[in-house]
Short mmCIF file of C-alpha atoms (C1' of nucleotides) in Angstrom, two decimals:
data_model
loop_
_atom_site.label_atom_id
_atom_site.label_comp_id
_atom_site.label_asym_id
_atom_site.label_seq_id
_atom_site.Cartn_x
_atom_site.Cartn_y
_atom_site.Cartn_z
CA MET A 22 4.58 -26.51 -6.21
CA LEU A 23 1.88 -23.99 -5.54
CA PRO A 24 -1.17 -23.92 -7.82
CA PHE A 25 -0.70 -20.19 -8.37
CA PRO A 26 2.34 -18.24 -9.61
CA ILE A 27 3.95 -15.97 -7.05
CA GLU A 28 7.30 -14.35 -6.55
CA LEU A 29 7.97 -12.45 -3.36
CA THR A 30 9.59 -9.06 -3.69
CA ALA A 31 10.48 -6.30 -1.27
CA GLY A 32 8.39 -3.18 -0.92
CA ALA A 33 5.02 -4.73 -0.18
CA PRO A 34 3.88 -6.85 2.79
CA ILE A 35 4.24 -10.59 2.20
CA TYR A 36 0.67 -11.42 3.21
CA GLU A 37 -0.58 -8.78 0.75
CA GLN A 38 1.50 -10.26 -2.06
CA ILE A 39 -0.04 -13.67 -1.36
CA VAL A 40 -3.55 -12.22 -1.43
CA GLU A 41 -2.81 -10.41 -4.67
CA ALA A 42 -1.34 -13.53 -6.27
CA VAL A 43 -4.44 -15.55 -5.43
CA ARG A 44 -6.74 -12.80 -6.68
CA ARG A 45 -4.79 -12.74 -9.93
CA ALA A 46 -4.95 -16.52 -10.27
CA VAL A 47 -8.68 -16.59 -9.67
CA ALA A 48 -9.33 -13.71 -12.06
CA SER A 49 -7.30 -15.36 -14.80
CA GLY A 50 -8.97 -18.72 -14.36
CA ARG A 51 -5.82 -20.37 -13.04
CA LEU A 52 -7.76 -21.20 -9.89
CA LYS A 53 -11.40 -22.23 -10.19
CA GLU A 54 -14.35 -22.68 -7.86
CA GLY A 55 -14.01 -25.76 -5.70
CA ASP A 56 -10.28 -26.12 -6.29
CA ARG A 57 -8.29 -27.31 -3.31
CA PHE A 58 -6.22 -24.54 -1.76
CA PRO A 59 -2.81 -25.42 -0.32
CA SER A 60 -2.56 -25.67 3.45
CA VAL A 61 -1.13 -22.82 5.49
CA ARG A 62 1.88 -24.94 6.41
CA ALA A 63 2.46 -26.01 2.80
CA ILE A 64 2.49 -22.43 1.54
CA SER A 65 4.64 -21.48 4.50
CA ALA A 66 7.21 -24.11 3.60
CA GLU A 67 7.13 -23.35 -0.13
CA LEU A 68 7.64 -19.61 0.30
CA ARG A 69 9.92 -20.01 3.33
CA VAL A 70 7.73 -17.69 5.28
CA ASN A 71 6.25 -17.82 8.76
CA PRO A 72 2.93 -19.72 9.03
CA ASN A 73 1.40 -16.75 10.83
CA THR A 74 2.05 -14.56 7.81
CA VAL A 75 0.31 -17.06 5.52
CA GLN A 76 -2.52 -17.35 8.01
CA LYS A 77 -3.00 -13.60 7.79
CA ALA A 78 -3.38 -13.89 4.01
CA VAL A 79 -5.86 -16.76 4.37
CA THR A 80 -7.93 -14.76 6.82
CA GLU A 81 -8.10 -11.85 4.42
CA LEU A 82 -8.90 -14.07 1.44
CA THR A 83 -11.71 -15.62 3.45
CA SER A 84 -13.15 -12.25 4.41
CA LEU A 85 -12.88 -11.21 0.76
CA GLY A 86 -15.04 -14.18 -0.10
CA LEU A 87 -12.44 -15.85 -2.28
CA LEU A 88 -11.77 -18.76 0.05
CA GLU A 89 -14.05 -21.19 1.86
CA VAL A 90 -12.83 -22.91 4.99
CA HIS A 91 -13.87 -26.49 5.66
CA PRO A 92 -12.97 -26.95 9.34
CA GLY A 93 -10.43 -29.66 9.98
CA GLN A 94 -10.16 -30.36 6.29
CA GLY A 95 -8.77 -27.35 4.47
CA CYS A 96 -9.59 -24.42 2.19
CA TYR A 97 -11.25 -24.30 -1.21
CA ILE A 98 -11.79 -21.61 -3.81
CA ALA A 99 -15.22 -20.17 -3.10
CA THR A 100 -18.07 -19.53 -5.49
CA ARG A 101 -18.25 -15.94 -6.64
CA SER A 102 -20.47 -13.70 -4.61
CA VAL A 103 -22.87 -11.42 -6.39
CA SER A 104 -22.33 -7.69 -5.97
CA THR A 105 -24.56 -4.73 -6.72
CA VAL A 106 -23.74 -2.23 -9.43
CA ARG A 107 -23.05 0.30 -6.72
CA GLN A 108 -20.50 -2.00 -5.08
CA GLN A 109 -18.89 -2.60 -8.45
CA ARG A 110 -18.47 1.12 -9.07
CA GLU A 111 -17.14 1.78 -5.59
CA ALA A 112 -14.58 -0.97 -5.98
CA LEU A 113 -13.41 0.22 -9.39
CA ALA A 114 -13.50 3.99 -8.85
CA PRO A 115 -10.21 4.43 -6.97
CA LEU A 116 -8.41 2.12 -9.39
CA LEU A 117 -9.78 4.00 -12.38
CA GLU A 118 -8.77 7.30 -10.86
CA ARG A 119 -5.20 6.24 -10.18
CA LEU A 120 -4.92 4.85 -13.70
CA VAL A 121 -6.22 8.01 -15.37
CA ILE A 122 -3.97 10.23 -13.25
CA GLU A 123 -0.93 8.16 -14.12
CA ALA A 124 -1.88 8.20 -17.80
CA ALA A 125 -2.14 11.97 -17.71
CA HIS A 126 1.31 12.32 -16.21
CA GLN A 127 2.73 9.94 -18.78
CA ALA A 128 1.02 11.95 -21.50
CA VAL A 129 -0.82 8.88 -22.76
CA ASP A 130 -3.90 9.87 -24.75
CA GLU A 131 -7.31 8.35 -24.10
CA ALA A 132 -7.41 6.20 -27.22
CA THR A 133 -4.07 4.62 -26.38
CA LEU A 134 -5.13 4.08 -22.80
CA LEU A 135 -8.30 2.32 -23.92
CA GLU A 136 -6.29 0.11 -26.23
CA LEU A 137 -3.87 -0.76 -23.43
CA LEU A 138 -6.83 -1.74 -21.28
CA ARG A 139 -8.22 -4.00 -24.00
CA ALA A 140 -4.82 -5.61 -24.38
CA LYS A 141 -4.55 -6.24 -20.65
CA CYS A 142 -7.98 -7.83 -20.61
CA ARG A 143 -6.88 -10.30 -23.27
CA GLU A 144 -3.59 -10.85 -21.50
CA LEU A 145 -5.33 -12.03 -18.35
CA LYS A 146 -7.62 -14.24 -20.45
CA ILE A 147 -10.67 -13.01 -18.66
CA ASN A 148 -13.94 -14.55 -19.65
CA LEU A 149 -16.15 -11.60 -18.89
CA ASP A 150 -19.13 -12.84 -20.86
CA SER A 151 -19.70 -15.98 -18.80
CA ASN A 152 -20.74 -13.84 -15.85
CA SER A 153 -23.81 -11.65 -15.62
CA MET B 21 -6.48 27.83 1.64
CA LEU B 22 -4.43 25.33 -0.30
CA PRO B 23 -4.46 25.50 -4.12
CA PHE B 24 -5.31 21.79 -4.29
CA PRO B 25 -8.16 19.84 -2.69
CA ILE B 26 -7.15 17.38 -0.01
CA GLU B 27 -8.80 15.63 2.90
CA LEU B 28 -6.70 13.53 5.19
CA THR B 29 -8.04 10.13 6.10
CA ALA B 30 -6.73 7.18 8.09
CA GLY B 31 -5.29 4.11 6.42
CA ALA B 32 -2.64 5.71 4.24
CA PRO B 33 0.50 7.67 5.21
CA ILE B 34 -0.09 11.43 5.39
CA TYR B 35 2.86 12.28 3.15
CA GLU B 36 1.54 9.85 0.53
CA GLN B 37 -1.90 11.45 0.63
CA ILE B 38 -0.30 14.82 0.01
CA VAL B 39 1.68 13.48 -2.94
CA GLU B 40 -1.43 11.86 -4.37
CA ALA B 41 -3.48 15.02 -3.96
CA VAL B 42 -0.89 17.08 -5.83
CA ARG B 43 -0.64 14.48 -8.57
CA ARG B 44 -4.39 14.57 -8.94
CA ALA B 45 -4.44 18.37 -9.04
CA VAL B 46 -1.73 18.50 -11.69
CA ALA B 47 -3.38 15.80 -13.79
CA SER B 48 -6.72 17.57 -13.68
CA GLY B 49 -5.24 20.94 -14.57
CA ARG B 50 -6.00 22.40 -11.16
CA LEU B 51 -2.28 23.09 -10.80
CA LYS B 52 -0.32 24.24 -13.84
CA GLU B 53 3.29 24.64 -14.83
CA GLY B 54 4.95 27.56 -13.07
CA ASP B 55 2.27 27.84 -10.41
CA ARG B 56 3.53 28.77 -6.98
CA PHE B 57 3.43 25.86 -4.55
CA PRO B 58 2.59 26.54 -0.91
CA SER B 59 5.48 26.56 1.54
CA VAL B 60 6.16 23.57 3.73
CA ARG B 61 5.20 25.55 6.81
CA ALA B 62 1.99 26.82 5.20
CA ILE B 63 0.83 23.33 4.29
CA SER B 64 1.90 22.13 7.71
CA ALA B 65 -0.28 24.76 9.39
CA GLU B 66 -3.24 24.23 7.07
CA LEU B 67 -3.33 20.47 7.53
CA ARG B 68 -2.23 20.62 11.18
CA VAL B 69 0.55 18.23 10.43
CA ASN B 70 4.23 18.17 11.32
CA PRO B 71 6.48 20.15 8.92
CA ASN B 72 8.75 17.12 8.58
CA THR B 73 5.86 15.09 7.19
CA VAL B 74 5.12 17.76 4.58
CA GLN B 75 8.82 18.00 3.78
CA LYS B 76 8.80 14.28 3.03
CA ALA B 77 6.01 14.82 0.52
CA VAL B 78 7.87 17.73 -1.09
CA THR B 79 11.00 15.62 -1.42
CA GLU B 80 9.07 12.87 -3.17
CA LEU B 81 7.22 15.30 -5.44
CA THR B 82 10.56 16.81 -6.42
CA SER B 83 12.08 13.41 -7.20
CA LEU B 84 8.96 12.59 -9.22
CA GLY B 85 9.65 15.69 -11.30
CA LEU B 86 6.39 17.42 -10.38
CA LEU B 87 7.98 20.14 -8.28
CA GLU B 88 10.87 22.52 -8.89
CA VAL B 89 12.71 23.99 -5.96
CA HIS B 90 14.03 27.56 -6.19
CA PRO B 91 16.45 27.72 -3.26
CA GLY B 92 15.57 30.35 -0.70
CA GLN B 93 12.45 31.26 -2.62
CA GLY B 94 10.06 28.33 -2.75
CA CYS B 95 8.61 25.58 -4.92
CA TYR B 96 6.84 25.74 -8.29
CA ILE B 97 4.99 23.23 -10.41
CA ALA B 98 7.56 21.86 -12.85
CA THR B 99 7.30 21.46 -16.59
CA ARG B 100 6.38 17.96 -17.63
CA SER B 101 9.25 15.67 -18.35
CA VAL B 102 9.17 13.59 -21.49
CA SER B 103 9.05 9.84 -21.05
CA THR B 104 9.64 7.02 -23.48
CA VAL B 105 6.90 4.69 -24.60
CA ARG B 106 8.59 1.96 -22.59
CA GLN B 107 8.45 4.05 -19.43
CA GLN B 108 4.80 4.82 -20.10
CA ARG B 109 3.92 1.15 -20.37
CA GLU B 110 5.91 0.20 -17.29
CA ALA B 111 4.17 2.89 -15.27
CA LEU B 112 0.69 1.88 -16.43
CA ALA B 113 1.05 -1.90 -16.46
CA PRO B 114 0.58 -2.58 -12.73
CA LEU B 115 -2.36 -0.18 -12.55
CA LEU B 116 -4.00 -1.80 -15.56
CA GLU B 117 -3.51 -5.23 -14.07
CA ARG B 118 -5.04 -4.34 -10.74
CA LEU B 119 -7.99 -2.74 -12.51
CA VAL B 120 -8.65 -5.73 -14.74
CA ILE B 121 -8.37 -8.16 -11.84
CA GLU B 122 -10.82 -6.15 -9.78
CA ALA B 123 -13.20 -5.90 -12.72
CA ALA B 124 -13.10 -9.66 -13.14
CA HIS B 125 -13.96 -10.22 -9.49
CA GLN B 126 -16.78 -7.73 -9.70
CA ALA B 127 -18.02 -9.50 -12.83
CA VAL B 128 -17.84 -6.29 -14.84
CA ASP B 129 -17.65 -7.02 -18.56
CA GLU B 130 -15.03 -5.43 -20.81
CA ALA B 131 -17.39 -3.07 -22.58
CA THR B 132 -18.66 -1.65 -19.30
CA LEU B 133 -15.13 -1.33 -18.00
CA LEU B 134 -14.07 0.63 -21.08
CA GLU B 135 -17.06 2.92 -20.67
CA LEU B 136 -16.21 3.51 -17.01
CA LEU B 137 -12.69 4.44 -18.06
CA ARG B 138 -13.95 6.94 -20.61
CA ALA B 139 -16.23 8.44 -17.98
CA LYS B 140 -13.38 8.79 -15.51
CA CYS B 141 -11.24 10.49 -18.15
CA ARG B 142 -13.93 13.11 -18.67
CA GLU B 143 -14.45 13.42 -14.94
CA LEU B 144 -10.85 14.44 -14.40
CA LYS B 145 -11.06 16.87 -17.32
CA ILE B 146 -7.87 15.62 -18.79
CA ASN B 147 -6.64 17.36 -21.88
CA LEU B 148 -4.93 14.41 -23.48
CA ASP B 149 -4.73 15.91 -26.95
CA SER B 150 -2.53 18.86 -26.01
CA ASN B 151 0.35 16.50 -25.25
CA SER B 152 2.21 14.36 -27.74
"C1'" DT C 5 19.11 43.30 8.51
"C1'" DA C 6 15.16 40.67 9.05
"C1'" DC C 7 11.97 37.35 7.21
"C1'" DG C 8 10.38 33.40 4.72
"C1'" DT C 9 12.15 29.82 1.80
"C1'" DG C 10 13.77 24.46 1.66
"C1'" DT C 11 16.56 21.28 4.16
"C1'" DA C 12 19.12 18.60 7.80
"C1'" DT C 13 19.57 16.67 12.32
"C1'" DT C 14 18.51 14.25 16.64
"C1'" DA C 15 15.25 12.34 19.57
"C1'" DT C 16 10.93 10.01 20.98
"C1'" DG C 17 6.63 7.46 20.57
"C1'" DT C 18 3.43 4.63 17.97
"C1'" DT C 19 2.10 1.24 14.87
"C1'" DA C 20 2.41 -2.42 11.34
"C1'" DA C 21 4.81 -6.42 9.73
"C1'" DC C 22 7.29 -10.52 10.48
"C1'" DT C 23 9.20 -14.22 13.02
"C1'" DA C 24 9.11 -17.74 16.68
"C1'" DA C 25 7.20 -21.17 19.58
"C1'" DT C 26 3.29 -23.24 21.28
"C1'" DA C 27 -1.39 -24.83 21.89
"C1'" DC C 28 -6.12 -26.25 20.67
"C1'" DA C 29 -10.37 -28.00 18.17
"C1'" DC C 30 -11.58 -30.10 14.16
"C1'" DT C 31 -11.74 -33.91 10.30
"C1'" DC C 32 -10.42 -38.12 8.41
"C1'" DA C 33 -7.63 -42.26 7.26
"C1'" DG C 34 -5.40 -46.12 9.65
"C1'" DC D 22 -9.41 -45.03 19.16
"C1'" DT D 23 -5.18 -43.02 17.43
"C1'" DG D 24 -2.51 -39.99 14.90
"C1'" DA D 25 -1.68 -37.00 11.24
"C1'" DG D 26 -3.07 -32.95 8.91
"C1'" DT D 27 -6.36 -29.14 8.82
"C1'" DG D 28 -7.36 -23.86 10.34
"C1'" DT D 29 -6.89 -20.88 14.27
"C1'" DA D 30 -5.39 -18.42 18.61
"C1'" DT D 31 -1.99 -16.76 21.76
"C1'" DT D 32 2.22 -14.64 23.59
"C1'" DA D 33 6.65 -12.69 22.81
"C1'" DG D 34 10.27 -10.25 20.48
"C1'" DT D 35 12.42 -7.68 16.58
"C1'" DT D 36 12.52 -4.55 12.87
"C1'" DA D 37 11.12 -0.76 10.05
"C1'" DA D 38 7.98 2.87 8.71
"C1'" DC D 39 5.44 6.82 10.17
"C1'" DA D 40 4.67 10.91 12.69
"C1'" DT D 41 5.83 14.36 16.00
"C1'" DA D 42 8.95 17.62 18.37
"C1'" DA D 43 12.59 20.91 18.72
"C1'" DT D 44 16.31 23.05 16.65
"C1'" DA D 45 19.59 24.65 13.30
"C1'" DC D 46 21.46 26.30 8.84
"C1'" DA D 47 22.10 28.23 3.99
"C1'" DC D 48 19.62 30.60 0.76
"C1'" DG D 49 17.09 34.60 -1.65
"C1'" DT D 50 14.76 38.88 -1.13
"C1'" DA D 51 12.23 43.00 0.40
#
DNA sequence: TACGTGTATTATGTTAACTAATACACTCAG
DNA sequence: CTGAGTGTATTAGTTAACATAATACACGTA
């Protein structure tokens, strides 16, 4: 069994779904720094997907700084990299924009939207205070 | 000149960028109900893009309920369709999740995230109170 | 009648995504 | 040292999405 929940669906690339699942698991605390990450072949077998596809996800996760590769040994969840306030804003801006646009079309008022955001924060059990 | 701001970039399908631009314009009030929408051929010429690609965007915008087609005459911005609370939540859930996950990775605390959301709401000049 | 609408059709080229089958350098337990 | 398990690279082939191109048609209207 994989150490992170994932269920492949159609519509999005498989390697992207893997990346997103790992990001979700790390953000929620399901996966922690130093944790052993399953081998490419193990994930491949579990998801019944080509090893090359999993490899593509691992490569992206590594470049995202979420995974550390120990040559000949395996992968581990990396320590979080520090980012500047500018980088934070640039990463969040497009997501915020899409959310606000969708809320407008759904006629969801700002107060409700803020409450939904608070609820989602709790849902993912994010410990935001433990970081800077 | 097109009645909505748009700048084509690489990385995302052209027809999707058009859809997103129109959604943004409608959400921000730049385009309003009953407004005339440029013809497929006009947009095609303005963006120097194939008419079929624009047509694909129009088809999607129509199915999304943002555009009304008056046969032989043209397209107009449609009146907003009412959606249930359930539909609202289902539309916002994936966007909220992606936002919260990204915020966690960027080590942005909840209070800051909420403030960024308020700022983005004002930035898009959304009139959330005029709708139910 | 002409023109401008949206729409449909057929064809072609490009690119991304996925699978498949190998192969190689590395680390570590035996 | 040997062999198994790591990540990684390579080559090949298939499929689907995207975009372009060139027409064609039914519709409303000046």
